[in-house]
Short mmCIF file of N, CA and C in Angstrom, two decimals:
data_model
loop_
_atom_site.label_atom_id
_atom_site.label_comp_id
_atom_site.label_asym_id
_atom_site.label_seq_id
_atom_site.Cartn_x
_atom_site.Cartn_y
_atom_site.Cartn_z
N UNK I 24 128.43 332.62 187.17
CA UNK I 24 129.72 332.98 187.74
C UNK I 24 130.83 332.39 186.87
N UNK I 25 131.50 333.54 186.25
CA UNK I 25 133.31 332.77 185.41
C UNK I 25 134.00 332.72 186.00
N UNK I 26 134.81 331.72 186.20
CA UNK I 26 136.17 331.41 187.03
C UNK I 26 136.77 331.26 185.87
N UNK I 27 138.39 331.68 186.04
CA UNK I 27 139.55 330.99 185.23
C UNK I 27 140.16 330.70 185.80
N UNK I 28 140.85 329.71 185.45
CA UNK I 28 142.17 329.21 186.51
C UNK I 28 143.39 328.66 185.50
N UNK I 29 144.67 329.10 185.45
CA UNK I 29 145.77 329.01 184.76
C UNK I 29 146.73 327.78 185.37
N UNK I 30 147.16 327.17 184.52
CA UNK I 30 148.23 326.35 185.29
C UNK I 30 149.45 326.18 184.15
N UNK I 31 150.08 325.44 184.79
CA UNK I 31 151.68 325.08 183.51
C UNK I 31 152.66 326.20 183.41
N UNK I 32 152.52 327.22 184.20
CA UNK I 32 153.89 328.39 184.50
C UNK I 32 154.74 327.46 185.17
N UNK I 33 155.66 328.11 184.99
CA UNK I 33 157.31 327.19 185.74
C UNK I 33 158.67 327.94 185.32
N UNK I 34 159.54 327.67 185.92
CA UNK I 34 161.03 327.67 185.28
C UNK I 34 161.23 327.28 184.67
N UNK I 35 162.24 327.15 182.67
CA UNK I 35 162.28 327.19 182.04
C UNK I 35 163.33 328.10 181.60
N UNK I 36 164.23 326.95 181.01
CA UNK I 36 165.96 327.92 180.03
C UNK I 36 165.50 328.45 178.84
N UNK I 37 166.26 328.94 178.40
CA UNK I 37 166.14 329.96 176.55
C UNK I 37 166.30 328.35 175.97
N UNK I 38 165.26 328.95 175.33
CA UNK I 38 165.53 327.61 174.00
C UNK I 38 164.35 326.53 174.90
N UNK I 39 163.37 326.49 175.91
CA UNK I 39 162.75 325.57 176.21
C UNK I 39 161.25 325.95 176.21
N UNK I 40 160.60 324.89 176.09
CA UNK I 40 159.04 325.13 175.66
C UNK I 40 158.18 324.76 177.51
N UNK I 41 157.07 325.58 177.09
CA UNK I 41 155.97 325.21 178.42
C UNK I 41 154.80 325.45 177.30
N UNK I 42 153.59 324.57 178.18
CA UNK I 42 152.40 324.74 177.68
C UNK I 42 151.54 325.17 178.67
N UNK I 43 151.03 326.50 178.85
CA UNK I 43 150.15 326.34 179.48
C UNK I 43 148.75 326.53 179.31
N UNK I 44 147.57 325.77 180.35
CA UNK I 44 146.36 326.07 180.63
C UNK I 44 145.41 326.56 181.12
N UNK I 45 144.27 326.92 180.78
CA UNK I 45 143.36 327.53 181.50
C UNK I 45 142.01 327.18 181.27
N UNK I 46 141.59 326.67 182.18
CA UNK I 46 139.81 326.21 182.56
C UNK I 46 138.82 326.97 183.43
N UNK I 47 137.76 327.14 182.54
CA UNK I 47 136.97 328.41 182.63
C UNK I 47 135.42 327.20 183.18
N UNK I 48 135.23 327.86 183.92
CA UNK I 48 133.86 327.20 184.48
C UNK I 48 132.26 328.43 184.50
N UNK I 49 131.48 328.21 184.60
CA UNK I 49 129.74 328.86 183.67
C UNK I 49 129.67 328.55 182.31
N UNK I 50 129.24 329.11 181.86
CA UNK I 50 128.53 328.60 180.27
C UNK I 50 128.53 329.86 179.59
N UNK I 51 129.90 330.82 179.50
CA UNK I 51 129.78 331.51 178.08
C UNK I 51 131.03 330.87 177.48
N UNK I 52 131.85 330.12 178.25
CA UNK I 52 132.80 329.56 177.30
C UNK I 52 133.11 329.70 175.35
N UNK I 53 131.76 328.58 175.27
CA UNK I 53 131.38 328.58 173.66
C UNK I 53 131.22 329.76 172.87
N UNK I 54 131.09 330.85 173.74
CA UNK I 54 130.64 332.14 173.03
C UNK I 54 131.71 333.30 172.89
N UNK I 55 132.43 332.74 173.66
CA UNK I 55 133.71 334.06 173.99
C UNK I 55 134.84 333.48 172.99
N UNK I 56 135.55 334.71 173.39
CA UNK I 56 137.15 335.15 172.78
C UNK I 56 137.78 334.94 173.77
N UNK I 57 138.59 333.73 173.77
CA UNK I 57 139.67 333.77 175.18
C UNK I 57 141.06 334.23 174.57
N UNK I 58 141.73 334.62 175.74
CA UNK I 58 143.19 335.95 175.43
C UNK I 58 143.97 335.50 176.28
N UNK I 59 145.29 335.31 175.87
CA UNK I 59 146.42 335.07 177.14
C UNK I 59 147.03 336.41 176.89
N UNK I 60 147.12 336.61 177.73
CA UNK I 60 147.69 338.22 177.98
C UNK I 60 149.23 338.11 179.20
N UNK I 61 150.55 338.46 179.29
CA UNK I 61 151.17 338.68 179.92
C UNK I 61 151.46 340.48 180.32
N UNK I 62 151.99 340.19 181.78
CA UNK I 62 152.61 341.33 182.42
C UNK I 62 153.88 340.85 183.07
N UNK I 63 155.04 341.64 182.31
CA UNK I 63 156.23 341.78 182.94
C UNK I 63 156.20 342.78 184.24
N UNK I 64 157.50 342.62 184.44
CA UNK I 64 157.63 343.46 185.85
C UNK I 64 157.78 345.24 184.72
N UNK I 65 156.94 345.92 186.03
CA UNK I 65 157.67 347.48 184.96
C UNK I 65 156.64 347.73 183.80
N UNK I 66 156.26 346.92 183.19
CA UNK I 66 155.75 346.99 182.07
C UNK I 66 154.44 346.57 181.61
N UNK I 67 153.87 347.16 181.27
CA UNK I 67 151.83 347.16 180.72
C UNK I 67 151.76 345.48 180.43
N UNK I 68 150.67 345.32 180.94
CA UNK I 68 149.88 344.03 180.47
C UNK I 68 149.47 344.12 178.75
N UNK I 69 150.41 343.06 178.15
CA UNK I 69 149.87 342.98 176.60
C UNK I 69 149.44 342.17 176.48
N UNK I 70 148.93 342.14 174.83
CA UNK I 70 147.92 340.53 174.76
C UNK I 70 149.13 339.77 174.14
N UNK I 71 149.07 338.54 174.02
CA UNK I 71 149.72 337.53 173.09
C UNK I 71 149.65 336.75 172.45
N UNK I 72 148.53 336.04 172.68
CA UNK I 72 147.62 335.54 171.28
C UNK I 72 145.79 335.70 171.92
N UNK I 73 145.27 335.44 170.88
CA UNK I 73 143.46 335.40 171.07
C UNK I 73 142.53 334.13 169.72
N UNK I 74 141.85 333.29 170.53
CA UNK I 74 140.94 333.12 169.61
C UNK I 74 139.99 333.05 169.33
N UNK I 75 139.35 333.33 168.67
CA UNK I 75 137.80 333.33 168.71
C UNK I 75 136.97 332.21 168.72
N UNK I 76 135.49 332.57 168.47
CA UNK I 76 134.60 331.12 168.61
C UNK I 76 134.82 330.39 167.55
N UNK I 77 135.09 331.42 166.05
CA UNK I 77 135.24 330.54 165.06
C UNK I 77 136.47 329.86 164.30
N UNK I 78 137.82 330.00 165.99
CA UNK I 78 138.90 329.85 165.58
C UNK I 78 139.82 331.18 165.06
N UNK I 79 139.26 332.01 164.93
CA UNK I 79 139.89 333.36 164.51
C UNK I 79 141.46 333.04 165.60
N UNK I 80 142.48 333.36 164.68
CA UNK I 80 143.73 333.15 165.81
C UNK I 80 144.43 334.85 165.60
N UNK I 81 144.97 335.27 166.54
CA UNK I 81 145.71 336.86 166.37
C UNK I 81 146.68 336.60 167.61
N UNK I 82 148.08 336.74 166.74
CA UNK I 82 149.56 337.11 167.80
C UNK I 82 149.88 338.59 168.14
N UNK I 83 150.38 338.37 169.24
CA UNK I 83 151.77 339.37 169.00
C UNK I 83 153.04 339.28 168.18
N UNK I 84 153.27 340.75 167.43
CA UNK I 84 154.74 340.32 166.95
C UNK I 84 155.50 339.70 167.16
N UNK I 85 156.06 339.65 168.97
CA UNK I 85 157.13 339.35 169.27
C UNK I 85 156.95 337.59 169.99
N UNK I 86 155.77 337.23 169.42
CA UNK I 86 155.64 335.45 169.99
C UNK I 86 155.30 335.03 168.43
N UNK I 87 154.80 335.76 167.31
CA UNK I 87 154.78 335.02 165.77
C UNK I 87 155.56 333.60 165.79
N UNK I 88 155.21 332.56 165.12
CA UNK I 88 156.22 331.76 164.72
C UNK I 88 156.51 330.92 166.23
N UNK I 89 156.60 331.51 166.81
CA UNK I 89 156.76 330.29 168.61
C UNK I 89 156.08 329.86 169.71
N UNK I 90 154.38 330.79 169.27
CA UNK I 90 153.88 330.57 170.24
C UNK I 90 152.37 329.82 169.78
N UNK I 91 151.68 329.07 170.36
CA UNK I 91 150.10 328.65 169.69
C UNK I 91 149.18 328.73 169.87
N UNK I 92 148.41 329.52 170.24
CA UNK I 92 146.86 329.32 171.17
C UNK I 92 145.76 328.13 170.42
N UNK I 93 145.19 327.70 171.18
CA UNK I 93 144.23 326.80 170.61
C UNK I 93 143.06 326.44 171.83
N UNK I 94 142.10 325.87 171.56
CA UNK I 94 141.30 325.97 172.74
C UNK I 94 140.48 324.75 172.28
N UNK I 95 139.60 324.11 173.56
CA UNK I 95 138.67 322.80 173.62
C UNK I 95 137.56 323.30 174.24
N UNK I 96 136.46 323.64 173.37
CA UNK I 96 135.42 324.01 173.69
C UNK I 96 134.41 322.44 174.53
N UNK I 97 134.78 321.88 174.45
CA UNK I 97 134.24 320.73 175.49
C UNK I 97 134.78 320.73 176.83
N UNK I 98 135.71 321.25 177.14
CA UNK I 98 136.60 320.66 178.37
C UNK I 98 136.73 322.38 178.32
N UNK I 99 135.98 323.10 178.32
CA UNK I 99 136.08 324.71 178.25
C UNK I 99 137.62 324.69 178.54
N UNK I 100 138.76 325.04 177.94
CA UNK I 100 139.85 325.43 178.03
C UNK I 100 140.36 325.93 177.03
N UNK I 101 141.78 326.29 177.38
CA UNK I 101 142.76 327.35 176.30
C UNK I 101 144.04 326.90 176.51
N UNK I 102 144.39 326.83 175.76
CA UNK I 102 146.20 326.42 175.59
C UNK I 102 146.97 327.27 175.39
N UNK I 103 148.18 328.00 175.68
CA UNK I 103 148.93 328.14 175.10
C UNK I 103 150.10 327.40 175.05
N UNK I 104 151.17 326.83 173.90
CA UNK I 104 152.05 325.95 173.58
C UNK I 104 152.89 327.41 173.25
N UNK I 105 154.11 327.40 174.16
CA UNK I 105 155.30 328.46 173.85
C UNK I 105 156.47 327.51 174.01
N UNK I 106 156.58 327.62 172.41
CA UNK I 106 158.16 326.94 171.86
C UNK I 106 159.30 328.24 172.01
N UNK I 107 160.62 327.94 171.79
CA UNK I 107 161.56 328.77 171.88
C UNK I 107 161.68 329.62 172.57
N UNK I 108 161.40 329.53 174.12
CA UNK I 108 161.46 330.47 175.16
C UNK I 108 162.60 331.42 174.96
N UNK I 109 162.01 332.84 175.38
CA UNK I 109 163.39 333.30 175.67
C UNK I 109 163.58 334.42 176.97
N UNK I 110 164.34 334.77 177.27
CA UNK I 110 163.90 335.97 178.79
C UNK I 110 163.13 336.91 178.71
N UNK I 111 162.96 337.14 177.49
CA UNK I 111 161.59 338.49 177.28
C UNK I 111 160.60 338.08 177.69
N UNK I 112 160.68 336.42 177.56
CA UNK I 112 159.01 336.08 177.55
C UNK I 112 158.80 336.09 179.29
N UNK I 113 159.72 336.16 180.04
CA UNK I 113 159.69 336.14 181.57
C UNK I 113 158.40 337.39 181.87
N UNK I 114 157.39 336.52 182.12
CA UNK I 114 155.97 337.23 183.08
C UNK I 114 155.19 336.54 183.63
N UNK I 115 154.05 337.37 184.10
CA UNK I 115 152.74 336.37 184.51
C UNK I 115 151.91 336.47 183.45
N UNK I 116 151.34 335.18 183.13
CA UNK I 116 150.81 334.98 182.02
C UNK I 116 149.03 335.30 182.31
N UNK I 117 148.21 336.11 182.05
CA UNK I 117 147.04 335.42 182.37
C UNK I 117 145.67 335.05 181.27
N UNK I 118 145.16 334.48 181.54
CA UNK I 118 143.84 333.71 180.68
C UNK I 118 143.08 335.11 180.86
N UNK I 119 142.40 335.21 179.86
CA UNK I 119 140.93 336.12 179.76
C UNK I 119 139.87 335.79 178.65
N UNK I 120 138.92 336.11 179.32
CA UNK I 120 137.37 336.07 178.07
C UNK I 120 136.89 336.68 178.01
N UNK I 121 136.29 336.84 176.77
CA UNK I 121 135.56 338.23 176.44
C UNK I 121 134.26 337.97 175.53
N UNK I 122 133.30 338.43 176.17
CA UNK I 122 131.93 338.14 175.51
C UNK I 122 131.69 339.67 175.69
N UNK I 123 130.73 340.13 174.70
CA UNK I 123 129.89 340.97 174.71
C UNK I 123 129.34 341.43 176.15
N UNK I 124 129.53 342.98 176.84
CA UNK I 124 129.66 343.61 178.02
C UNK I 124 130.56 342.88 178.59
N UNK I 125 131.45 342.22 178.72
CA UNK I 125 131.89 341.50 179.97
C UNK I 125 133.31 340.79 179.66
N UNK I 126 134.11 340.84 180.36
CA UNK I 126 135.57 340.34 180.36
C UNK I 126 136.11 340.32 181.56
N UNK I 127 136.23 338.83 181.61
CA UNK I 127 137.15 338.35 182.95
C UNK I 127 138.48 337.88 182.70
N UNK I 128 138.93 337.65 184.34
CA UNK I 128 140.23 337.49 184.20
C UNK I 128 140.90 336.70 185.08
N UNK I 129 141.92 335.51 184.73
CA UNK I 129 142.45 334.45 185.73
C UNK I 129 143.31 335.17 186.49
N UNK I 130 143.65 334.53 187.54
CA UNK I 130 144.59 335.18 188.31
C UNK I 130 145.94 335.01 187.91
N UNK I 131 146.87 334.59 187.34
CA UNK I 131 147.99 334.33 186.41
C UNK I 131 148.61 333.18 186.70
N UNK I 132 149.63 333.04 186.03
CA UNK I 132 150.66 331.95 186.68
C UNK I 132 151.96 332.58 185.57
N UNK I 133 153.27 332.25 186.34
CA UNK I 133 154.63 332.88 186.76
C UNK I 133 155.22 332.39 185.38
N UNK I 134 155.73 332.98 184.04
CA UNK I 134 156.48 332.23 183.57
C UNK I 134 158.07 332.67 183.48
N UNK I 135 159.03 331.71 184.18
CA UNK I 135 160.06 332.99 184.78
C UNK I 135 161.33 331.78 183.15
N UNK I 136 162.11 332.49 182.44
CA UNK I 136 162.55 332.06 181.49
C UNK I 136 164.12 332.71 181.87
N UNK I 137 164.94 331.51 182.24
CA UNK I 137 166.42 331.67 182.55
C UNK I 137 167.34 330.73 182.71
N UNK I 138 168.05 330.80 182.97
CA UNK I 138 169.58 329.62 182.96
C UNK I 138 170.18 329.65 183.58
#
């Protein structure tokens, strides 16, 4: 059974950073591709960064340069570090993994970016 669970969404001005996390519990951890993916209001769920088992890292255009994924394969988790907030980035953020047949998905957490 995969669980994800996201935390570190919050309020947050332009120009301010959040980090958030996500801890994945079973044992494909080590094997998967975890994905933070956001959904705005209105608008399709995209990805925003991904990395692989062997570190493989892939952005979106529009987080290049401000945003970091990184992950702790001991403490099964995923980071994302988002520097230079700005109101675009206002969504729910969520964790996903992806192994071979199979991709799950956290339930999100809120990142609302304003002043």
């Amino acid at each position: 059974q995969v669980q994800l669970v996201e935390s570190g969404g919050g309020l947050v001005q332009p120009g301010g950073s959040l980090t958030l996390s996500c801890n994945a519990s079973g044992s494909f951890f080590n094997l998967a591709t975890m994905d933070w993916f956001r959904q705005a209001p209105g608008k399709q769920r995209e990805m925003v960064a991904s990395i692989t088992v062997g570190s493989s890292l892939n952005y979106a255009d529009s987080v290049k340069g401000r945003f970091t994924i990184s992950r702790d394969n001991a403490k099964k988790s995923v980071y994302l570090q988002m520097n230079r907030l700005k109101p675009d980035d206002t969504a729910v953020y969520y964790c996903s993994m992806r192994i071979p047949g199979a991709h799950y998905w956290g339930q999100g957490t809120q990142v609302t970016v304003s002043s």
